[in-house]
Coordinates of C-alpha atoms in Angstrom, one line a residue:
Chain A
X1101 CA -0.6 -33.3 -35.6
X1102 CA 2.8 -33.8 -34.2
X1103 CA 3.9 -30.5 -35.0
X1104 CA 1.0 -29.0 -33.2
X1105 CA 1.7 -31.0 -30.1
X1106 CA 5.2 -29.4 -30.3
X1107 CA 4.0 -26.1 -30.4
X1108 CA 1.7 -26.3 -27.5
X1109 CA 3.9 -28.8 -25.6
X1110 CA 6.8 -26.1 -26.1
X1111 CA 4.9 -23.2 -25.0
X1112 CA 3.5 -24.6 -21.9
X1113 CA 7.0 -25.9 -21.0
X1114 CA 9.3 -22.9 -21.2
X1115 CA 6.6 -20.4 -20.0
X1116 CA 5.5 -22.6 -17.3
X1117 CA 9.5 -23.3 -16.5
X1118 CA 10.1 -19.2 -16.9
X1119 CA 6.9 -19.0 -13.8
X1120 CA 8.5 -21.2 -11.9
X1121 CA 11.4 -19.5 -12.3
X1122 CA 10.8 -16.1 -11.7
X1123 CA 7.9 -16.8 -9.1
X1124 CA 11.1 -18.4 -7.0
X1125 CA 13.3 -15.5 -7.4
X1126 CA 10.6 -13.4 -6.3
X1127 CA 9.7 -15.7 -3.4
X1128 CA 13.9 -16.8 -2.1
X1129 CA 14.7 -12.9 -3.3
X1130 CA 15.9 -11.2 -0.1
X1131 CA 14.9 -7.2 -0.7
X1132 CA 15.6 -4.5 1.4
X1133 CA 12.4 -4.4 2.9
X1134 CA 13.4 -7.8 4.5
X1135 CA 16.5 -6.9 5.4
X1136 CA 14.7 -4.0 7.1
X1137 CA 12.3 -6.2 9.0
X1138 CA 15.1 -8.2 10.2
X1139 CA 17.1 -5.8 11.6
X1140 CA 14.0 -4.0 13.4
X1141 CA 13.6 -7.6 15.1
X1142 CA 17.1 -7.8 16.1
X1143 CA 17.5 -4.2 17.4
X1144 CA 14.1 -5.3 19.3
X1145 CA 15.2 -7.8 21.0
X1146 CA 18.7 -6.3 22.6
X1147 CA 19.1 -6.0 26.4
X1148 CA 19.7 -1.7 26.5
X1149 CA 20.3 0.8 24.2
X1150 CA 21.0 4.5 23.5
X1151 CA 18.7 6.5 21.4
X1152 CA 19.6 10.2 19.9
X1153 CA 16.2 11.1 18.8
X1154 CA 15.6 14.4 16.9
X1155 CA 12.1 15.8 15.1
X1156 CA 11.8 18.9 13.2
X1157 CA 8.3 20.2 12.2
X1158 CA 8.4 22.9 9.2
X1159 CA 6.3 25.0 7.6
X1160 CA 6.8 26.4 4.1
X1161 CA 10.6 25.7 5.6
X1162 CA 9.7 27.7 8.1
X1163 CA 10.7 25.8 11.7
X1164 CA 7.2 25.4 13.7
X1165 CA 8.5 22.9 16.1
X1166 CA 11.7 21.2 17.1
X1167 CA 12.3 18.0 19.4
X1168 CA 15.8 16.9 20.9
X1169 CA 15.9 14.0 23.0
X1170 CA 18.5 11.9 24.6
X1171 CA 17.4 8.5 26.1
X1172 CA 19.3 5.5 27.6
X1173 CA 16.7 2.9 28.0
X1174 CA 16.8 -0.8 29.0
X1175 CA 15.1 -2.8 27.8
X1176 CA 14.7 -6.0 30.1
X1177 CA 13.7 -3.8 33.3
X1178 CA 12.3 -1.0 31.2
X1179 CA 14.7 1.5 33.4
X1180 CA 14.4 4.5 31.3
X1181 CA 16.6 7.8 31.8
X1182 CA 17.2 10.9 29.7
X1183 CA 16.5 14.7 28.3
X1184 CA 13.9 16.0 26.3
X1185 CA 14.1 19.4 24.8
X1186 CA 11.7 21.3 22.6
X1187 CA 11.2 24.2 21.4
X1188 CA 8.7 25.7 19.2
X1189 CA 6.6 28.8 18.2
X1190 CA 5.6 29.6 22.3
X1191 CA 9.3 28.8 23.2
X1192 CA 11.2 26.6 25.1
X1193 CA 10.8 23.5 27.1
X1194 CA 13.5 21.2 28.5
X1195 CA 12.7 18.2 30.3
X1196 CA 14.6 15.1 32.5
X1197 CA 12.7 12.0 32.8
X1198 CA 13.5 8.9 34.4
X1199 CA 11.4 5.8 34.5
X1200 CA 12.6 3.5 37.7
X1201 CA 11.1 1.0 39.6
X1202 CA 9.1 3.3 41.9
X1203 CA 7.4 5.4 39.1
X1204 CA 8.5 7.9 36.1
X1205 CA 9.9 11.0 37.7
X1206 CA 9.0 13.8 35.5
X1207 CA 11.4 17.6 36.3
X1208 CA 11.2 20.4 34.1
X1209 CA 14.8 22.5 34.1
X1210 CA 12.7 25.3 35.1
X1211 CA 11.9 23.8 38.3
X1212 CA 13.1 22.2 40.8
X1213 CA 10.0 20.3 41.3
X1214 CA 10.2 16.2 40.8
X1215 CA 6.9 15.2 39.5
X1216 CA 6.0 11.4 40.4
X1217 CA 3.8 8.9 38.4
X1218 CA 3.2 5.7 40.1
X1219 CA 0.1 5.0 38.0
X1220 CA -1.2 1.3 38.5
X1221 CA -1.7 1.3 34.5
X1222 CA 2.1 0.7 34.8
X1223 CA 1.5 -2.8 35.9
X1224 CA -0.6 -2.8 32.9
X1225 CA 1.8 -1.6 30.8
X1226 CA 4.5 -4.2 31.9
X1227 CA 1.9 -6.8 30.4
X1228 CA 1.4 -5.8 27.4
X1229 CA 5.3 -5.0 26.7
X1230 CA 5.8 -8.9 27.5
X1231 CA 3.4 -9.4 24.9
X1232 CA 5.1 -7.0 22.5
X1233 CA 8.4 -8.4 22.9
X1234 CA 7.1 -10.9 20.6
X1235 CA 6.5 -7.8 18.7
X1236 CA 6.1 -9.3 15.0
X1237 CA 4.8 -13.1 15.6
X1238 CA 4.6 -15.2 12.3
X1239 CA 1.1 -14.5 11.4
X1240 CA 0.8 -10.9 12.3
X1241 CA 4.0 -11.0 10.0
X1242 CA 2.2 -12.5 7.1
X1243 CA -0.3 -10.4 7.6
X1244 CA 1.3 -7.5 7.6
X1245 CA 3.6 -8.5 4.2
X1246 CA 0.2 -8.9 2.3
X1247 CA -1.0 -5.8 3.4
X1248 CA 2.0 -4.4 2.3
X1249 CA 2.2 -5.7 -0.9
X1250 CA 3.6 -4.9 -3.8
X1251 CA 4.8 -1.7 -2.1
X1252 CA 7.7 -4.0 -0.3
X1253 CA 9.6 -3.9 -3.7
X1254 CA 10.3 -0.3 -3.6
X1255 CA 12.1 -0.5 -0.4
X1256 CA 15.9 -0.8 -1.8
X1257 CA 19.1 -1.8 0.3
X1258 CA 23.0 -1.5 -0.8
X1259 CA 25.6 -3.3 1.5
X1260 CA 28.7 -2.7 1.5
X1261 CA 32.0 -4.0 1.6
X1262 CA 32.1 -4.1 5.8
X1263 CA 28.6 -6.1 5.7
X1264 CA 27.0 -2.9 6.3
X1265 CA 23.6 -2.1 4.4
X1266 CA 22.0 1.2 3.8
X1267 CA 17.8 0.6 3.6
X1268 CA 16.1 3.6 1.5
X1269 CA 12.3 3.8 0.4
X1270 CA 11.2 7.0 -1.6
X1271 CA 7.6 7.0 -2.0
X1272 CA 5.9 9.6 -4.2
X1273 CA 1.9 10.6 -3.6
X1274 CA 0.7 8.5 -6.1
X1275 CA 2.2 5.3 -5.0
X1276 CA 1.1 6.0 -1.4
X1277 CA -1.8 3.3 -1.0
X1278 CA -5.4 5.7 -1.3
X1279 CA -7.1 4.5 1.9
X1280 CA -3.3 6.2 3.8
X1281 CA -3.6 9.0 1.9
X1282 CA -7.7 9.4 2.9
X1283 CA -7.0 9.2 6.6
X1284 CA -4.6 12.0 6.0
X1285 CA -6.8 14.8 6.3
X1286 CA -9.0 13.1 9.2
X1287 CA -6.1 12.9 11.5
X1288 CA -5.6 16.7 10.7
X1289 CA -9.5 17.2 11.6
X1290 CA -8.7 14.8 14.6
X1291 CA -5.2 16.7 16.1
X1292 CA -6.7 20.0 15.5
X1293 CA -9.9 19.3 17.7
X1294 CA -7.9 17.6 20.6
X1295 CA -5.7 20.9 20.7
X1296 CA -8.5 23.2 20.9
X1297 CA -10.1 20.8 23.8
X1298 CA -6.5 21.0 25.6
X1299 CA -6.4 25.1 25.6
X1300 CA -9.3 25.3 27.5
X1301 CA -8.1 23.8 30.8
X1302 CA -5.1 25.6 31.1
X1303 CA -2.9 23.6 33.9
X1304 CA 0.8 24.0 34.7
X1305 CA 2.3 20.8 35.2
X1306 CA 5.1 19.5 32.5
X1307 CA 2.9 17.4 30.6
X1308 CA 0.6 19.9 30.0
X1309 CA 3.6 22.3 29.1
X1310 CA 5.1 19.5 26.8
X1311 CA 2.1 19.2 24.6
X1312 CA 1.4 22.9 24.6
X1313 CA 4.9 23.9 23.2
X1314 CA 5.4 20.8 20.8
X1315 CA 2.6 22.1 18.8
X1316 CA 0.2 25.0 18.1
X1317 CA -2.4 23.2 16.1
X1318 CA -4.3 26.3 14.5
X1319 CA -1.1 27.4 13.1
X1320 CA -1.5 24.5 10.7
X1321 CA -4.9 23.3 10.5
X1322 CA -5.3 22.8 6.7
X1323 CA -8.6 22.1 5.8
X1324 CA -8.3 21.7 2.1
X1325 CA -7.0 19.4 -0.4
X1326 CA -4.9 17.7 2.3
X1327 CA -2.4 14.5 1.0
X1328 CA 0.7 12.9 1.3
X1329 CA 3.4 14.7 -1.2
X1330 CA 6.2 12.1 -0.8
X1331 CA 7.6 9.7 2.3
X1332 CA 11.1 9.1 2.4
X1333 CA 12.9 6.1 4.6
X1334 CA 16.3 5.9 4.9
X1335 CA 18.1 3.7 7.6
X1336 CA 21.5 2.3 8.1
X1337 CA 22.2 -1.1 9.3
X1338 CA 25.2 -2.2 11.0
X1339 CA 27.1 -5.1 10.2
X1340 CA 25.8 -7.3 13.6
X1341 CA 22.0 -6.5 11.8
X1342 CA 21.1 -3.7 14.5
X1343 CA 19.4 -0.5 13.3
X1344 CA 22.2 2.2 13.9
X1345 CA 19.9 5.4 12.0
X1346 CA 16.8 5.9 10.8
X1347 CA 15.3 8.9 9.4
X1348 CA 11.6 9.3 8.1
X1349 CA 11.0 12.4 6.3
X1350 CA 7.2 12.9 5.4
X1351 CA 5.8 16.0 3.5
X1352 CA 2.1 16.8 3.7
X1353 CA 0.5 19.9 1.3
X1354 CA -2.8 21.2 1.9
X1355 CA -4.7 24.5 2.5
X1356 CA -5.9 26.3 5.1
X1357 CA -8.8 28.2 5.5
X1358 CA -7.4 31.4 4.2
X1359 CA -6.6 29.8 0.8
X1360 CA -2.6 29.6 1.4
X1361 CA -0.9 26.7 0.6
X1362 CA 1.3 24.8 3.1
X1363 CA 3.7 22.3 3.1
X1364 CA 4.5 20.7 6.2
X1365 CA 7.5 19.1 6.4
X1366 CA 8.6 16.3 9.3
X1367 CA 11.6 15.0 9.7
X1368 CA 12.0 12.4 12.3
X1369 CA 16.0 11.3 13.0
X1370 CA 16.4 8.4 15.3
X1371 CA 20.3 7.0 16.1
X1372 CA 20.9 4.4 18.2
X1373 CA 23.9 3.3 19.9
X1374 CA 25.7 1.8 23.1
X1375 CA 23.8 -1.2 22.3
X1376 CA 23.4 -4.1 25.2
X1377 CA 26.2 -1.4 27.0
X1378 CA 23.8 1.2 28.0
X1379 CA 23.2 1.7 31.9
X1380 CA 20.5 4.2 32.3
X1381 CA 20.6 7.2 35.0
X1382 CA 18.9 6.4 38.4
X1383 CA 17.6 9.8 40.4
X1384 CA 17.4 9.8 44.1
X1385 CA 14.1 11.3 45.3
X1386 CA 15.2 11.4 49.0
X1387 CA 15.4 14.8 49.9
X1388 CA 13.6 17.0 47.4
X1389 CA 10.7 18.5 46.6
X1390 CA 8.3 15.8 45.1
X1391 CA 4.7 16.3 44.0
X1392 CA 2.5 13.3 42.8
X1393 CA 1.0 13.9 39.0
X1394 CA -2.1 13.5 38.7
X1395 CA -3.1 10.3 37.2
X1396 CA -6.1 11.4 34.2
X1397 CA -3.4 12.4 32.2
X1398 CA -2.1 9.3 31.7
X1399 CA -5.7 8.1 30.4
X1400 CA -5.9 10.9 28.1
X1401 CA -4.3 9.1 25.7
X1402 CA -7.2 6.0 25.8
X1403 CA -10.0 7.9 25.0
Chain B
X1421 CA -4.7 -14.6 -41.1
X1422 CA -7.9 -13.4 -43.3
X1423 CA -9.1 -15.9 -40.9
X1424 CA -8.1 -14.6 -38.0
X1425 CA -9.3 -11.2 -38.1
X1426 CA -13.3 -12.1 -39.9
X1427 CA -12.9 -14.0 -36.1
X1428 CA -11.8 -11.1 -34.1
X1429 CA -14.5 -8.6 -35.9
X1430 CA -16.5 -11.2 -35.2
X1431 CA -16.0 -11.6 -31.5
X1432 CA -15.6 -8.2 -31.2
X1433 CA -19.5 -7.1 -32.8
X1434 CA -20.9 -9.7 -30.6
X1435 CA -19.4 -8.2 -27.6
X1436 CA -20.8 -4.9 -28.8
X1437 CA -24.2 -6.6 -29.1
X1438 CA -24.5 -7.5 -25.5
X1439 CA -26.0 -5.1 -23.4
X1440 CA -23.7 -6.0 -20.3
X1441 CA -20.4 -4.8 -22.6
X1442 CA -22.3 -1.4 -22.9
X1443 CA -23.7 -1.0 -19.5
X1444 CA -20.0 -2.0 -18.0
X1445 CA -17.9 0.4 -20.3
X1446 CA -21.2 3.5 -19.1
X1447 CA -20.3 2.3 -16.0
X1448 CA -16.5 2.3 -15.7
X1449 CA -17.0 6.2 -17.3
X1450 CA -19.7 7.0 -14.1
X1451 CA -17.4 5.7 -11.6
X1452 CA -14.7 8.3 -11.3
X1453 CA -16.8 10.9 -12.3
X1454 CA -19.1 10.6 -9.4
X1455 CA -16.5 9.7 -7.0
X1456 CA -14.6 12.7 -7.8
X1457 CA -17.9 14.7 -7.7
X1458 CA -18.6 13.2 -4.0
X1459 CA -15.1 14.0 -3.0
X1460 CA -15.5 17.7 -4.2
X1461 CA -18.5 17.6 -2.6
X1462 CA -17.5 16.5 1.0
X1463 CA -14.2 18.3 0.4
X1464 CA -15.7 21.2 3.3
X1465 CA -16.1 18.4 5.7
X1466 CA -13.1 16.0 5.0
X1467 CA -10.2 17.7 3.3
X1468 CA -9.8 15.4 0.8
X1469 CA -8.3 16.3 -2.9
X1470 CA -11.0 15.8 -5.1
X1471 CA -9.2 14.6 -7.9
X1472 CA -5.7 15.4 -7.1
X1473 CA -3.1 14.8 -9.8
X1474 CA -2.5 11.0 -8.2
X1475 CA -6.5 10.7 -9.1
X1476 CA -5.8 8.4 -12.3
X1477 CA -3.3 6.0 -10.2
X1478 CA -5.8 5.4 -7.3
X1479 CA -8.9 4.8 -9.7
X1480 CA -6.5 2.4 -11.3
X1481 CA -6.0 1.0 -8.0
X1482 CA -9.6 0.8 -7.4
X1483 CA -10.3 -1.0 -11.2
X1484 CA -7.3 -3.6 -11.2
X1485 CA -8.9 -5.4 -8.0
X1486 CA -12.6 -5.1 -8.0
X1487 CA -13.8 -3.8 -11.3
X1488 CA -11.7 -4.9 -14.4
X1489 CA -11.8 -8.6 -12.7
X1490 CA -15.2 -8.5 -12.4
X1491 CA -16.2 -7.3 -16.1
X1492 CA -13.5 -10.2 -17.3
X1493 CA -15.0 -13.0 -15.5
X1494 CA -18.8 -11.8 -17.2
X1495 CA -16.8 -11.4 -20.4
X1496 CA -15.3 -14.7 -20.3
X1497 CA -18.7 -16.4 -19.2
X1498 CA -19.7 -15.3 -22.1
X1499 CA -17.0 -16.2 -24.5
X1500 CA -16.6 -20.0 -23.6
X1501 CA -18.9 -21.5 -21.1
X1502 CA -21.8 -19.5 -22.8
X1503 CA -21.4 -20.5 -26.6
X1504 CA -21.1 -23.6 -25.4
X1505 CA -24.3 -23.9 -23.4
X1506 CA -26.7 -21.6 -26.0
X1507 CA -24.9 -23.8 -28.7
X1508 CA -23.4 -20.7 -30.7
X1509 CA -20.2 -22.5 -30.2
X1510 CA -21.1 -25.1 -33.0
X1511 CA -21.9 -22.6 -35.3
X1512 CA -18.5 -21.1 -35.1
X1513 CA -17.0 -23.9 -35.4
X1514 CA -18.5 -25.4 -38.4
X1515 CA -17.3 -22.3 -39.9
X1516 CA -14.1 -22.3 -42.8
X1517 CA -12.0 -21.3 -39.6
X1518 CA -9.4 -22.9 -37.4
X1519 CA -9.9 -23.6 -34.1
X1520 CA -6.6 -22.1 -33.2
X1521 CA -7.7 -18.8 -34.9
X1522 CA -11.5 -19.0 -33.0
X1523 CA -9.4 -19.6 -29.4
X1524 CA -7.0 -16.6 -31.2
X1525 CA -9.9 -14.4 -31.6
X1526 CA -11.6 -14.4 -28.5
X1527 CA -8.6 -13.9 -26.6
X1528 CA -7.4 -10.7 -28.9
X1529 CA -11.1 -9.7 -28.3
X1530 CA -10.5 -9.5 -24.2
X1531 CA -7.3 -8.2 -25.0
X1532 CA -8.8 -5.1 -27.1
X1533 CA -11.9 -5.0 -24.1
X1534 CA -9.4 -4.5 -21.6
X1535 CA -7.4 -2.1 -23.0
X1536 CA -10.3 0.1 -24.1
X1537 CA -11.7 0.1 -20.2
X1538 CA -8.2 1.1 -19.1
X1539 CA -8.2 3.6 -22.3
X1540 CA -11.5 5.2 -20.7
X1541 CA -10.3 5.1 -17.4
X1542 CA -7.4 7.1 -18.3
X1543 CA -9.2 9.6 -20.3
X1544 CA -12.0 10.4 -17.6
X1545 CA -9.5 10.1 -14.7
X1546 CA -7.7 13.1 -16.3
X1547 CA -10.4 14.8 -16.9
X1548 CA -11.8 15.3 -13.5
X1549 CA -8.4 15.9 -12.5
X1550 CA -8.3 18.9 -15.2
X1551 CA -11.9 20.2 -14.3
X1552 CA -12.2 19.2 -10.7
X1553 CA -8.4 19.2 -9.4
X1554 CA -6.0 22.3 -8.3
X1555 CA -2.8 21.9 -10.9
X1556 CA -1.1 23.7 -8.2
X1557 CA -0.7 20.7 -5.9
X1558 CA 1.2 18.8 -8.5
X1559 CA 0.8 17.8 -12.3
X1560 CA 0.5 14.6 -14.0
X1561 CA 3.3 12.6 -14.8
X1562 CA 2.1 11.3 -17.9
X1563 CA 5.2 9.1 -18.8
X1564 CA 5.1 6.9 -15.7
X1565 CA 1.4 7.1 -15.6
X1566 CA 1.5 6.0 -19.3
X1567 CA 4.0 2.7 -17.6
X1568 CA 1.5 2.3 -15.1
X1569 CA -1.4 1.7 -17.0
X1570 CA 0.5 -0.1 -19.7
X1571 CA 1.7 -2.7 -16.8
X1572 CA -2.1 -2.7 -15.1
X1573 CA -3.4 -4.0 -18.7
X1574 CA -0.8 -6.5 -19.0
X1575 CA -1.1 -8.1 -15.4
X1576 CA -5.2 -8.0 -16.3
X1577 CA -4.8 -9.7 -19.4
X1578 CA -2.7 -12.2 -17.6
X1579 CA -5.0 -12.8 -15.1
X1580 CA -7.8 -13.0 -17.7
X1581 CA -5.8 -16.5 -18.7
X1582 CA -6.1 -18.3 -15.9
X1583 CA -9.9 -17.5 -15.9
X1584 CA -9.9 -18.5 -19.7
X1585 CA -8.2 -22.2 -18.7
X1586 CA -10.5 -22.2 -15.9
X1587 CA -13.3 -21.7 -18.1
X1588 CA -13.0 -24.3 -20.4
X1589 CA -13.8 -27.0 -17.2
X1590 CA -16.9 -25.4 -17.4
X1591 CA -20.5 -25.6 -19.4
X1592 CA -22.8 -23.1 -17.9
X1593 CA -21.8 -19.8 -17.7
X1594 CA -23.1 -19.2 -14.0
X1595 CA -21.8 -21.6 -12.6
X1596 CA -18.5 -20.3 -13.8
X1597 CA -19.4 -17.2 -12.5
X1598 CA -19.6 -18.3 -9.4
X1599 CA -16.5 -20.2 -9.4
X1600 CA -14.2 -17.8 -10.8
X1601 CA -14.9 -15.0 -8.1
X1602 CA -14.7 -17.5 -5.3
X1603 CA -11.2 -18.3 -6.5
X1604 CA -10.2 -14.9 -7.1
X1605 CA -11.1 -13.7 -3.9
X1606 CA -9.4 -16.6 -2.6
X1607 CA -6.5 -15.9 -4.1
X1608 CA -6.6 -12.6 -2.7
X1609 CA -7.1 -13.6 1.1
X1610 CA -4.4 -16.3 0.9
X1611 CA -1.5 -13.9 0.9
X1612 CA -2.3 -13.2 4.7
X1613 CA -2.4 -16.6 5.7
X1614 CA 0.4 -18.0 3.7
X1615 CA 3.9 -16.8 3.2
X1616 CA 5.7 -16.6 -0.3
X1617 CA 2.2 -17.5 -1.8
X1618 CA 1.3 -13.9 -3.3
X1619 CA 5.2 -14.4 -5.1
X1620 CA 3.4 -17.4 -7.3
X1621 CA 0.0 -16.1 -8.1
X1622 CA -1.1 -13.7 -11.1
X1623 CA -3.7 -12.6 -8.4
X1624 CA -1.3 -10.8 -6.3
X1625 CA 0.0 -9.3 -9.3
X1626 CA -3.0 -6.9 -10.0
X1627 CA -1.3 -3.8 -8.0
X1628 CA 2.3 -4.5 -9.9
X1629 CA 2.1 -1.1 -12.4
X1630 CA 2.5 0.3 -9.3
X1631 CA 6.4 -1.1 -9.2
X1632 CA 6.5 1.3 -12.6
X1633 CA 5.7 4.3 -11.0
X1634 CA 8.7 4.1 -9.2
X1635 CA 12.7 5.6 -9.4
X1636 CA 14.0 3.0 -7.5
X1637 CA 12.7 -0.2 -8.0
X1638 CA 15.9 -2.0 -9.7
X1639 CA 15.6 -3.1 -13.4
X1640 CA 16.0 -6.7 -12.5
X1641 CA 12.9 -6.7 -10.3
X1642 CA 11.0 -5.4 -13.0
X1643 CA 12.5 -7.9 -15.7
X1644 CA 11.6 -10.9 -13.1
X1645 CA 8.3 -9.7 -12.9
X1646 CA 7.5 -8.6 -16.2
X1647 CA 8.8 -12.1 -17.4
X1648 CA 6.9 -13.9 -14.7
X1649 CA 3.4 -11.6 -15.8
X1650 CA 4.4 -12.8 -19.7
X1651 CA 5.1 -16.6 -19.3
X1652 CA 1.9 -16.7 -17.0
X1653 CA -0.1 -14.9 -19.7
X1654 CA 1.3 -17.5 -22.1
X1655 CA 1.3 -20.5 -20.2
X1656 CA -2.4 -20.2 -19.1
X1657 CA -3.4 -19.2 -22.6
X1658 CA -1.6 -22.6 -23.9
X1659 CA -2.9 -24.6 -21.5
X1660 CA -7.1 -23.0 -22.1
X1661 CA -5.7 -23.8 -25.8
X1662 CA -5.3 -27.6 -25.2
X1663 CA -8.7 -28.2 -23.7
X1664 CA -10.6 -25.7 -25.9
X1665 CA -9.1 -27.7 -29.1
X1666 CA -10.0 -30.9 -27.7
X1667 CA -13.6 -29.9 -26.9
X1668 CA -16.4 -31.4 -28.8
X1669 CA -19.0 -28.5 -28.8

């Protein structure tokens, strides 16, 4: 009877202290994917900042589409100054834009024409950035670890001897969570039928420019056996905890109505500096030639 | 040990007696099959793969939350709660057997369930990925598949303990029932209300093979949580041990 007692006593003590154990580790364990979130709040919450921002779009490594932009941006009065410039399969587009207390000022290098936006929705916008600035409040937080799961262990990070950390997340197709991986293929659906609605009103104001050269839809509408090949995160952390790269490299295989087999291929490079010692370009509009954008093209993007 | 195994055959025959084993094991077969069948069917209109080389990981996905759980808590009803109420359980007992080696038995016996379902899964999974799937959008890796599933039958078996302890507070098998899928969806909803609480329950371990799939998940991750999966599995099988031994059928 003793010996029994022993036994059972035994088990239940040293598995139940090994739980404990391990269930702590797991919960007081720090892994990259925290260190990640950490330094996203940080880099969130400085006062200006300069952003290098570069996309590449290929196909079959084949370059469809290519995005260089330069941005000084602050963030307490949202001031906002820099250069876009893409180019893509229907060529070239290079763009200035500012964002200052009287409205964004749109100018494409073509032209010397200053396109104004003072859209009311900016007021609106203004709100809801206060409201973001709390970006990630604790329960949305919680939320979002839970939904995130088990995948948050994959996300590894190496520091180094400076206090530096490097963050890197390779995900492969199968570990890509199914219900991602089935809105795939609906977004696809959903881009390709907003680009053929676009085409039809043909207008020649930047915007419309802009979305026209960033991307010919139809070259790339795969229709078949869409999904996720692989994602790939890496970012660099610098020793005061702000985000100093980040690159997201996502490739997508699929078919298109023809049969051939694609593989898209977007790389998305994001480096960051000058940070809380960015001052961002101010344009003077006295004296030039100034034409009002029309304001539906803001709301596009709420339908 | 002769013991032991007459228990487990046993166990197992009864389990093959019951109609629900049967109809649960036709259906975890059906599942994927008509899935993938819908898929391939709606593949004009959505663009989906219909059974894309990845098809086995995200049925497995699919069967460690909803479907596995479910066929464990009807297989546990039946185990404990049920003898106990039909009065089978006296029988057994009263038997030239241990009661260590009837607890043994029945636990073995969920064990070998579980393992079959994921055995199926696997099998039909590839399958439709063979008949219904293009090879040339990838292959299956079948050695980190083969560590997946080995993982997903280990964090179900663990979780099958805690419904086994929880079982013996119980003497009607519906009302376990009940019970046991309240607190397993609880335990699934309290992750997004409570931080660090998904790090101390087997319930938030159900999508862990998928830490197994991966190149870069460090070893001593998956030691913590391997050893944390085991000494759950063990703990919660000790514990159901204690009451179940000082039951009086």
């Amino acid at each position: 009877m003793k010996k029994k007692w022993l036994m059972t006593g035994g088990a239940v003590g040293i598995s139940g202290v090994i739980m404990l154990a391990t269930g702590l580790t797991a919960f007081a364990g720090t892994s990259g994917y925290d260190d990640y979130k950490a330094a996203l709040k940080n880099t969130q919450g400085l006062e200006s900042v300069t952003a290098q921002v570069s996309a590449v779009l290929k196909d079959n490594g084949n370059l469809l589409s290519q995005a260089q932009g330069s941005l000084k941006a602050n963030l307490q009065n949202e001031a906002v100054s820099g250069t876009v410039k893409i180019s893509g399969t229907k060529g070239t587009e290079s763009l200035s834009l500012y964002n200052q207390t009287d409205g964004a000022v749109l100018k494409s290098d073509a032209s010397d024409i200053y396109y104004v936006m003072q859209d009311k929705s900016e007021q609106k916008d203004k709100n809801s950035k206060s409201k973001d600035a709390t970006w990630i409040n604790n329960e949305a937080e919680t939320v979002i670890d839970a939904l995130v799961g088990n995948l948050q262990n994959e996300v590894t990070s190496t520091t180094a001897s400076d206090g530096s950390k490097h963050i890197s997340l390779q995900l492969e197709s199968a570990q890509i969570p199914t219900v991602v991986q089935a809105l795939v293929p609906i977004a696809f659906k959903h881009a390709s039928a907003v680009e053929e609605k676009q085409t039809e009103n043909k207008q020649t104001d930047p915007q419309e420019l802009f979305h026209q050269s960033l991307f010919d839809f139809k070259d790339l509408s795969l229709t078949e056996g869409v999904q996720i090949q692989s994602v790939s995160l890496n970012a660099d952390i610098n020793a005061a905890n702000e985000l100093e790269s980040q690159q997201l490299i996502v490739t997508i295989t699929g078919k298109d109505a023809s049969g051939t087999t694609h593989t898209l291929t977007s790389n998305l490079d994001v480096q960051l500096s000058g940070f809380n010692g960015t001052t961002p370009d101010s344009i003077d509009l006295t004296g030039k030639q100034v034409k009002p954008l029309p304001m539906h093209h803001g709301d596009r993007f709420h339908e | 040990m002769y013991n032991l195994r007459a228990g487990l055959k046993n166990e197992l025959m009864l389990m093959l007696y019951r109609r629900k084993t049967l109809f649960f094991f036709i259906l975890a077969a059906a599942i994927p099959i008509l899935l993938a069948l819908t898929f391939h069917a709606l593949q004009p209109m959505l663009g989906l793969v219909a059974a894309s080389s990845s098809y086995p990981i995200q049925m497995l996905n699919l069967y460690t939350i909803f479907i596995i759980p479910l066929f464990l808590f009807l297989t546990i009803a039946d185990l404990f709660p049920q003898e106990i109420s039909a009065r089978t359980l006296k029988i057994v007992l009263l038997r030239p057997i241990h009661r260590f080696s009837v607890y043994t038995a029945k636990i073995l016996a969920l064990g070998i369930t579980i393992a079959a379902l994921l055995l199926i899964l696997a099998i039909v999974t590839s399958a439709c990925n063979a008949f219904l799937g293009s090879q040339e959008l990838g292959t299956i890796d079948w050695l980190s598949y083969g560590k997946a599933y080995i993982a997903a039958f280990f964090s179900m078996w663990a979780l099958s303990a805690v419904f086994v302890f929880v079982a013996q507070f119980f003497r009607s098998a519906s009302g376990f029932l009940v019970f046991s899928i309240l607190l397993y969806a609880a335990a699934k909803v309290t992750p997004f209300f409570l931080k660090g609480f998904s790090s101390f329950s087997l319930a938030s371990y159900t999508d862990w093979y998928m830490l197994w799939l991966s190149h870069s998940v460090s070893a001593g991750k998956l030691i913590t949580s391997s050893l944390f999966v085991t000494s759950g599995l063990i703990l919660f099988f000790t514990l159901g041990y204690i009451l179940f031994d000082r039951k009086e059928a």
